[in-house]
XYZ file of C-alpha atoms in Angstrom:
378
model
C 114.816 178.318 208.639
C 115.513 177.456 212.601
C 118.760 175.066 213.102
C 117.897 175.269 217.023
C 115.255 172.254 215.964
C 112.580 173.838 217.341
C 109.110 172.627 216.334
C 107.602 175.999 216.095
C 107.608 179.951 216.237
C 110.649 180.877 218.459
C 109.660 182.939 221.242
C 111.043 186.046 222.010
C 113.921 185.842 224.501
C 116.996 187.457 225.061
C 119.984 185.659 224.575
C 122.787 187.156 226.763
C 125.971 185.013 225.892
C 128.871 186.999 227.209
C 129.693 188.724 230.475
C 129.806 192.335 228.740
C 126.074 192.023 227.571
C 125.168 191.282 230.999
C 127.280 194.231 232.673
C 125.506 196.412 229.865
C 121.791 195.759 230.047
C 122.147 195.777 233.973
C 123.757 199.028 233.527
C 121.653 200.241 231.182
C 118.288 200.062 233.847
C 117.415 196.383 233.367
C 115.050 195.490 236.339
C 113.400 192.469 234.958
C 115.238 189.655 233.730
C 111.941 187.772 232.347
C 112.673 185.819 229.172
C 116.546 186.204 229.564
C 118.825 182.967 228.662
C 121.922 183.318 230.432
C 124.520 181.126 228.983
C 128.006 179.970 230.305
C 128.519 183.219 232.036
C 130.709 183.611 235.234
C 128.872 185.803 237.388
C 130.733 185.797 240.584
C 130.793 189.384 241.682
C 127.538 189.775 240.078
C 125.175 188.955 243.651
C 124.323 192.586 244.304
C 123.079 193.108 240.596
C 121.336 189.883 240.435
C 119.556 190.745 243.974
C 118.615 194.502 242.546
C 115.845 192.652 239.572
C 113.213 190.261 239.197
C 114.520 187.052 238.112
C 111.183 185.563 237.506
C 111.039 183.235 234.447
C 115.316 184.260 233.539
C 116.940 180.785 232.599
C 120.461 180.256 233.556
C 122.453 177.595 231.296
C 125.917 176.580 232.977
C 126.548 179.791 234.825
C 128.539 180.450 237.877
C 127.465 182.156 240.971
C 128.757 183.351 244.278
C 127.896 180.966 246.987
C 124.533 180.849 247.868
C 123.334 182.632 245.157
C 121.659 179.854 243.017
C 118.952 179.146 246.066
C 118.728 182.627 245.960
C 117.649 182.976 242.482
C 115.855 179.824 242.416
C 113.492 180.805 245.721
C 112.613 183.652 243.347
C 111.584 182.132 240.405
C 114.728 181.244 238.217
C 115.409 178.248 236.240
C 118.738 176.892 236.685
C 120.585 174.389 234.379
C 123.334 173.491 236.279
C 127.256 173.283 235.135
C 127.582 169.500 234.148
C 130.793 167.793 235.612
C 132.801 165.542 233.896
C 132.203 166.827 230.311
C 134.610 167.964 228.275
C 132.799 170.226 226.399
C 130.609 173.252 227.246
C 126.701 172.072 226.365
C 125.532 175.662 226.647
C 127.994 177.183 224.400
C 126.604 180.715 222.613
C 129.178 179.953 219.519
C 130.179 177.960 216.881
C 133.625 176.547 217.284
C 136.693 177.765 215.050
C 139.495 175.279 214.221
C 141.852 177.042 216.640
C 139.492 175.915 219.666
C 139.102 172.238 218.586
C 142.805 171.984 218.006
C 144.058 173.713 220.778
C 147.468 173.072 222.078
C 148.387 171.274 218.366
C 151.864 173.087 218.210
C 152.983 171.026 221.382
C 150.517 168.164 221.755
C 149.887 165.342 219.483
C 146.281 165.132 218.449
C 144.757 162.450 220.835
C 145.314 165.120 223.650
C 143.347 168.248 221.433
C 139.677 169.175 222.748
C 138.174 167.786 219.641
C 139.462 164.034 220.417
C 138.948 164.264 224.304
C 135.512 164.997 223.258
C 134.898 162.075 220.748
C 136.981 159.585 223.333
C 134.345 161.116 225.874
C 131.218 160.259 223.610
C 132.630 156.732 223.211
C 133.100 155.486 226.885
C 131.410 152.359 227.214
C 127.417 152.912 228.327
C 128.332 156.439 227.656
C 125.169 157.101 224.798
C 123.022 155.299 227.546
C 123.690 157.366 230.464
C 120.955 159.938 230.814
C 123.780 162.722 231.885
C 125.802 162.119 228.893
C 122.742 162.451 226.887
C 121.374 165.378 228.041
C 124.823 166.905 227.682
C 124.937 165.981 224.021
C 121.459 166.990 223.049
C 121.871 170.621 225.004
C 125.142 170.921 222.911
C 123.675 169.955 219.837
C 120.813 172.743 220.311
C 123.135 175.131 221.422
C 125.597 174.251 218.205
C 122.189 175.094 216.405
C 120.929 178.013 217.718
C 124.244 179.367 217.149
C 124.183 178.091 213.331
C 120.713 179.790 212.994
C 122.301 183.092 214.835
C 125.302 183.030 212.547
C 123.255 182.682 209.319
C 121.000 185.640 210.300
C 123.329 188.151 210.967
C 125.903 190.406 208.699
C 127.470 189.710 205.837
C 126.064 186.114 205.987
C 122.879 187.091 205.067
C 123.610 188.557 202.153
C 125.489 185.525 200.620
C 123.783 182.624 199.141
C 125.473 179.467 200.854
C 126.041 176.618 198.568
C 126.868 173.198 199.720
C 129.873 171.132 198.394
C 129.674 167.298 199.120
C 131.869 164.511 197.552
C 134.285 161.818 198.935
C 136.164 162.261 202.004
C 138.978 159.631 200.757
C 140.800 162.108 198.173
C 144.116 162.775 199.276
C 145.700 165.925 199.183
C 148.238 166.191 196.237
C 145.467 164.557 193.960
C 143.596 165.794 190.986
C 140.267 165.516 192.531
C 141.459 167.442 195.562
C 142.778 169.885 193.237
C 139.125 170.171 191.704
C 137.399 170.524 194.862
C 139.577 173.676 196.104
C 139.211 175.158 192.543
C 135.446 174.673 192.938
C 135.566 176.042 196.722
C 137.311 179.224 195.174
C 135.432 180.015 192.170
C 132.439 179.603 194.383
C 133.410 181.818 196.992
C 134.787 184.588 194.131
C 131.320 184.518 192.974
C 129.729 185.482 196.189
C 128.791 182.440 197.469
C 129.343 181.217 200.932
C 130.862 177.346 200.879
C 129.560 175.286 203.431
C 130.907 171.421 203.807
C 130.472 168.597 205.889
C 133.825 169.481 207.430
C 135.641 166.533 207.333
C 138.820 165.970 205.000
C 139.213 164.747 201.229
C 136.770 167.273 199.305
C 135.421 168.802 202.335
C 138.754 170.190 203.134
C 140.049 171.066 199.896
C 136.541 173.098 198.943
C 136.963 174.750 202.400
C 140.916 175.458 201.529
C 139.589 177.071 198.234
C 137.015 179.276 199.618
C 139.551 180.242 202.502
C 142.085 181.567 199.893
C 139.960 182.738 197.174
C 141.422 186.390 197.877
C 145.011 184.690 197.836
C 146.833 184.820 194.260
C 147.106 181.626 192.037
C 150.649 181.628 193.024
C 149.950 181.409 196.783
C 146.970 178.893 196.229
C 149.154 176.528 194.520
C 152.194 176.784 196.893
C 149.477 175.741 199.595
C 148.191 172.633 197.878
C 151.729 171.628 197.246
C 152.793 172.243 200.672
C 149.476 169.965 202.075
C 150.646 167.314 199.678
C 153.397 166.399 201.683
C 150.944 165.029 204.431
C 148.700 163.378 202.079
C 145.866 162.201 204.792
C 145.327 162.185 208.265
C 146.592 158.555 208.480
C 148.629 157.597 210.272
C 148.976 160.995 212.137
C 146.210 163.566 212.687
C 148.454 165.743 214.286
C 151.004 166.256 210.855
C 147.712 166.596 208.675
C 146.170 168.943 210.889
C 149.660 170.692 211.664
C 150.420 171.144 208.203
C 146.861 173.218 207.335
C 147.538 175.104 210.660
C 150.895 176.565 208.747
C 148.785 177.288 205.798
C 146.120 179.241 207.659
C 149.201 180.728 209.693
C 150.394 182.385 206.225
C 147.399 183.266 205.386
C 145.648 185.062 208.394
C 142.064 186.252 207.739
C 140.832 184.030 204.945
C 137.157 184.423 203.322
C 134.978 182.980 205.780
C 133.104 179.408 205.252
C 131.123 176.554 207.089
C 131.894 173.503 208.430
C 129.501 170.872 209.595
C 130.979 167.721 210.878
C 129.877 164.857 213.521
C 131.463 162.779 216.299
C 129.713 160.184 215.195
C 132.567 159.674 212.652
C 135.452 159.975 215.225
C 138.076 158.833 212.879
C 137.237 161.671 210.784
C 138.938 164.915 212.191
C 137.356 168.145 211.116
C 139.595 170.332 208.719
C 141.720 173.580 209.470
C 139.901 175.671 206.665
C 136.632 175.843 207.448
C 136.385 179.275 210.024
C 133.195 178.430 211.803
C 132.578 174.838 213.103
C 128.986 173.444 213.508
C 130.194 170.404 214.940
C 127.187 167.948 216.239
C 126.924 164.120 218.127
C 124.035 163.430 216.465
C 125.068 162.807 212.348
C 121.465 162.644 211.132
C 120.764 165.963 212.684
C 123.982 167.179 211.369
C 123.143 165.759 207.787
C 119.567 167.226 207.335
C 120.869 170.592 208.755
C 123.621 170.693 206.480
C 120.877 170.381 203.605
C 118.733 173.100 204.851
C 121.640 175.402 205.446
C 122.390 175.192 201.606
C 119.348 177.266 199.924
C 121.928 178.487 197.125
C 122.343 174.508 196.070
C 124.308 171.565 196.283
C 127.291 170.491 194.081
C 128.244 166.865 194.275
C 131.641 165.850 193.463
C 132.603 162.120 192.671
C 132.316 160.111 195.724
C 130.547 157.004 197.049
C 128.133 155.649 199.617
C 128.116 158.623 201.479
C 127.684 161.335 198.835
C 124.980 159.001 197.106
C 123.118 158.847 200.283
C 123.219 162.784 200.375
C 122.089 162.930 196.916
C 119.097 161.427 197.616
C 118.267 162.762 201.364
C 118.478 166.232 199.160
C 116.629 165.185 195.928
C 113.659 163.571 198.571
C 113.681 167.357 199.775
C 113.395 168.649 196.235
C 110.908 166.134 195.148
C 108.137 166.773 198.200
C 109.343 170.693 198.909
C 107.209 173.450 197.563
C 108.621 174.942 193.890
C 109.752 178.182 195.775
C 111.884 175.934 197.932
C 113.726 173.719 195.607
C 117.407 174.167 195.305
C 119.739 173.431 192.583
C 121.612 169.944 192.696
C 124.441 170.075 190.282
C 126.308 166.243 190.044
C 129.937 166.771 188.271
C 131.754 163.613 186.784
C 129.556 162.192 184.031
C 131.326 158.883 183.685
C 131.172 158.813 187.676
C 127.487 159.493 188.192
C 125.769 157.511 184.990
C 128.336 154.591 184.632
C 130.375 154.118 187.825
C 127.720 154.969 190.861
C 124.743 155.778 188.347
C 122.645 158.127 190.417
C 122.402 160.541 187.998
C 119.513 158.134 185.729
C 117.643 157.376 188.850
C 117.675 161.339 189.829
C 116.347 162.450 186.379
C 113.701 159.727 186.649
C 112.480 160.862 189.941
C 112.022 164.663 188.851
C 110.652 163.901 185.733
C 107.279 165.943 185.821
C 108.465 167.426 189.252
C 109.429 171.192 190.209
C 112.865 169.631 190.729
C 113.468 168.912 186.980
C 114.455 172.501 186.296
C 117.293 172.095 188.856
C 119.326 169.180 188.536
C 122.309 169.188 186.512
C 125.068 166.991 185.476
C 128.338 168.580 184.473
C 131.489 167.339 183.677
C 133.748 170.275 185.478
C 133.589 172.259 188.311
C 134.004 175.538 186.247
C 130.498 174.337 184.542
C 129.058 173.676 188.055
C 129.493 177.294 188.896
C 128.373 178.596 185.914
C 125.180 176.384 186.138
C 124.424 177.898 189.773
C 125.229 181.693 188.493
C 122.546 181.138 185.664
C 120.044 179.845 188.184
């Protein structure tokens, strides 16, 4: 599974993502940087070290050098992707976002002045999506995010926890029964040992990330958090107030259980929620949707939703329909009346699954408790 979007095997390159790693490798005796990919490093003051090693076949992405060093490196065979001016994000970033990074300055500034909003405003400038430099910057960014997500899920405790997706309506307001049920689902999944992944936005997505984040907190603390959030039901009319209410919960409960959010700037009117500890935010919504489905190898729980959730159900169904039996992942739809009558996705899903390997992996239940039980039995 390669979220960077590669169409073939990954070469054995060395990604150098921080200055300490660069210094440690050079001090350890590295003399040939062939296959090194240095990302967004400030290498000023390292000219002597760079001149003493072979750089042919090395790749420097958005790095900063002493005057004259770029020309020296290029003349010796290095490939340098320059920093892109006027871009309000790092196209070569080596890690996923955190809520604190996207909402930097939230305590004293309105949302419109924060990094998340500035990036969105940049993306919708007239003609921006048709400019080569802008297209290149956003494509490089999405590749870097995919690579960081791939690396995260292949390391440490992430490899030992099955990832389960939670999808549902973005319109569920804080304080509603639907929001509370989504939070309960996220909490129960995390307690059961799953890593929760969502689309990273508001509504059911925020609630599921919240429940996962507070999975180690007491029931009383969770209820207190839900009550506090209900004072600001949605991100309209003020994203600032909505995000500050969430940030206050995180401040009261630091170090919560990690979960993943995969939002997009394509829907700029939907800000990322503050409870997903690791945020893989993309410009390209189609890539983001495909990656979210691929990531959730432990299955996906579909809470009541409308057009977007229906689209996700059948996008996931298509993957399961054509996939190898060993790659089919559970699909759990919550809410019989919703999925049989209001938006009758279940009858179509059941018809598609008939006679296929996926027939044993689709479920319709009434409660989030049943949804977790189904996943634990698989």
